[in-house]
Short mmCIF file of C-alpha atoms in Angstrom, two decimals:
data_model
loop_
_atom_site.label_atom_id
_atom_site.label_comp_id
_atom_site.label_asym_id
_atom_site.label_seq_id
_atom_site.Cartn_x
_atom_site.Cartn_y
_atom_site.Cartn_z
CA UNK A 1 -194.51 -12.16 60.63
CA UNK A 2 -196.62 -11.07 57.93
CA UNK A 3 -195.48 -11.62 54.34
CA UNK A 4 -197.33 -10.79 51.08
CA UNK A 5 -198.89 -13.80 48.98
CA UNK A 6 -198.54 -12.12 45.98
CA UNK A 7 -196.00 -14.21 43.69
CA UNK A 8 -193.19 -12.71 42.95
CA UNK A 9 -193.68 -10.57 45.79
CA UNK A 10 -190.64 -10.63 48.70
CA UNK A 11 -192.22 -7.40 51.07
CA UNK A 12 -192.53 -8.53 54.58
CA UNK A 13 -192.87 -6.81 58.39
CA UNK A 14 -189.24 -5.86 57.69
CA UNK A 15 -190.17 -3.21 54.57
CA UNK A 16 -190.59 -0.27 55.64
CA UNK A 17 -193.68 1.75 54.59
CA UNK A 18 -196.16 -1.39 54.10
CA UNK A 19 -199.11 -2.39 55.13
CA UNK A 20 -200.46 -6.28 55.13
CA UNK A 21 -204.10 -6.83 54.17
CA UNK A 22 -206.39 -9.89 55.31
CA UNK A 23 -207.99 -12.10 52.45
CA UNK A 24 -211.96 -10.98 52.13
CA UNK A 25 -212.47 -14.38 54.22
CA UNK A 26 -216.66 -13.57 55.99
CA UNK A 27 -219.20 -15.28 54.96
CA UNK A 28 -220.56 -12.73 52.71
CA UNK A 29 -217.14 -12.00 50.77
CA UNK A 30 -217.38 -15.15 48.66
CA UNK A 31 -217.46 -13.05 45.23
CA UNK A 32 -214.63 -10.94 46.64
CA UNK A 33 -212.21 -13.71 47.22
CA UNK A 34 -212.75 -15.04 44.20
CA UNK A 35 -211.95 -12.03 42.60
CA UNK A 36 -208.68 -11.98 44.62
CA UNK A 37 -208.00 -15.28 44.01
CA UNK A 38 -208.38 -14.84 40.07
CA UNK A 39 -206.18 -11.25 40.20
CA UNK A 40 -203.36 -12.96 42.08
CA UNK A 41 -203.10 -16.10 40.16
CA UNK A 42 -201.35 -18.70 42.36
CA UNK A 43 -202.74 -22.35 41.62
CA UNK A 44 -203.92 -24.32 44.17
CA UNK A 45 -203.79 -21.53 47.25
CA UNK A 46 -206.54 -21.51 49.48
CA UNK A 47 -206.16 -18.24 51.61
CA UNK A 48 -206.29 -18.75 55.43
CA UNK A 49 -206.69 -15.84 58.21
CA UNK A 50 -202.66 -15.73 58.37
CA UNK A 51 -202.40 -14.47 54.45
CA UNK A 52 -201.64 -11.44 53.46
CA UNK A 53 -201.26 -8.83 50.73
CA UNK A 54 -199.27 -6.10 51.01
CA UNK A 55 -200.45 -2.47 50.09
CA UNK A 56 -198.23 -2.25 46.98
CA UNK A 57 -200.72 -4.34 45.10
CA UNK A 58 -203.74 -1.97 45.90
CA UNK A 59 -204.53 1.66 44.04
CA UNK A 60 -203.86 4.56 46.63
CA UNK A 61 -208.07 5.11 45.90
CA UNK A 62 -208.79 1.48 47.65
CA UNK A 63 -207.58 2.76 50.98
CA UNK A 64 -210.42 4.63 53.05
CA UNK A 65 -209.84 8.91 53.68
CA UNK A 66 -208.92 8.01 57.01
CA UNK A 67 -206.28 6.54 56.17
CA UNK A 68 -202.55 7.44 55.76
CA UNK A 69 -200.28 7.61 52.71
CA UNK A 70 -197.39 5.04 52.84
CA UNK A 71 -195.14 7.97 53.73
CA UNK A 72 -196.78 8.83 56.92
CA UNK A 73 -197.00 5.10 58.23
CA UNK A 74 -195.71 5.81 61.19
CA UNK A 75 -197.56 8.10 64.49
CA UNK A 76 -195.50 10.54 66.30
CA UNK A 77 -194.55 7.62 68.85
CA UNK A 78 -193.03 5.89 66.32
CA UNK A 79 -195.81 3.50 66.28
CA UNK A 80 -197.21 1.78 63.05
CA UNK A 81 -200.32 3.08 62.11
CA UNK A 82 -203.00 0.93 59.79
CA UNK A 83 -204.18 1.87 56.82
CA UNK A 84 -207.68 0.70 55.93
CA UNK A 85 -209.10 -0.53 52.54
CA UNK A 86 -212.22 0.43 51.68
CA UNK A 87 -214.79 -2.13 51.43
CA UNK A 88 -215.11 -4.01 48.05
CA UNK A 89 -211.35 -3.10 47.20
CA UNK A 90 -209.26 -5.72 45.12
CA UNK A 91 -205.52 -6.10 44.22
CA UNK A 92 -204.63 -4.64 40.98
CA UNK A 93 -200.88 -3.81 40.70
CA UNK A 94 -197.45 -5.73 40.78
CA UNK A 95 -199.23 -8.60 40.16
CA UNK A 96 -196.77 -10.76 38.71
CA UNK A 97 -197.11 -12.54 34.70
CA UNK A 98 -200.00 -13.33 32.58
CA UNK A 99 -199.85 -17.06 33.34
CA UNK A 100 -200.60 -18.52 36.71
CA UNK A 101 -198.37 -19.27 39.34
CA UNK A 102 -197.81 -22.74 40.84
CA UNK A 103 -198.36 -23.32 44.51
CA UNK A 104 -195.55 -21.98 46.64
CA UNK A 105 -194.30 -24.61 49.16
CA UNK A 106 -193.84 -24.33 52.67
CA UNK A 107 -189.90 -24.04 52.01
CA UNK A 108 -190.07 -22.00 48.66
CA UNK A 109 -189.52 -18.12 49.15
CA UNK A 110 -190.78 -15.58 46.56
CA UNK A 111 -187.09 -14.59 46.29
CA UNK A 112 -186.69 -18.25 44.49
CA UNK A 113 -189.30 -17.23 41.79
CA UNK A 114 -188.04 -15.37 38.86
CA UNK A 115 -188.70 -11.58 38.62
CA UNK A 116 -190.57 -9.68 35.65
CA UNK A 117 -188.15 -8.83 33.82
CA UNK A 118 -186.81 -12.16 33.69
CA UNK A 119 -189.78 -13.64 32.77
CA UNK A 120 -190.08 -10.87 29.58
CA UNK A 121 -186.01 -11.79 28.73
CA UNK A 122 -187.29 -15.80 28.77
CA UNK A 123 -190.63 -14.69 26.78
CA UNK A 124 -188.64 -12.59 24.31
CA UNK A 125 -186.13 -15.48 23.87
CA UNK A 126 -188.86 -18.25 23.03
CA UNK A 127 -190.82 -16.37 20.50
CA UNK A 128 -187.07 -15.43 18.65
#
């Protein structure tokens, strides 16, 4: 079951309206990924064919004209339909803190990291 490896991110299959989006893994995406990598900020993940991101880190102008808005995600059978990013396309929203993230274990579940606005009420607190 796909899941997003965004930190802080819980979408999965189950949410409705999503689409999961490979890692730029070929041979010639080398500067891509590491511009993933560096936008999603989780130390010590290497990014295998099974990782995904889910579309509500990318701008609706990364996916290609043939593709469909999140509302229309589904064909008149009722069938999912994919949307496509456009080549060179990289993560840019919901992406979590400033600081980086440390690896998630095999056992940990986004749900167990804090959200956002935790993280700005723990921020906040510090500085006071």
């Amino acid at each position: 079951m796909p899941r997003c490896s965004i930190p802080l991110c819980d979408n999965d299959e189950k949410t409705g309206g999503l689409s999961f989006h490979r890692f730029p893994l070929g041979k010639n995406d080398t500067k891509l990924l590491k511009i993933w990598l560096a936008r999603i900020r989780r130390q010590g993940f290497t990014p295998t064919p099974t990782h995904r991101v889910c579309s509500e880190h990318f701008e609706e102008e990364c996916f290609d004209q043939g593709s469909f808005p999140a509302s229309a995600s589904l064909d008149v059978c009722g069938r999912k339909r994919a949307r496509k990013l456009k080549p060179g396309s990289v993560p840019s929203l919901k992406l979590g803190g400033k600081q980086p993230v440390a690896k998630r274990s095999s056992r940990t579940s986004a749900s167990s990291y804090p959200h956002p606005e935790e993280v700005s009420v723990i921020a906040h607190a510090q500085v006071n």
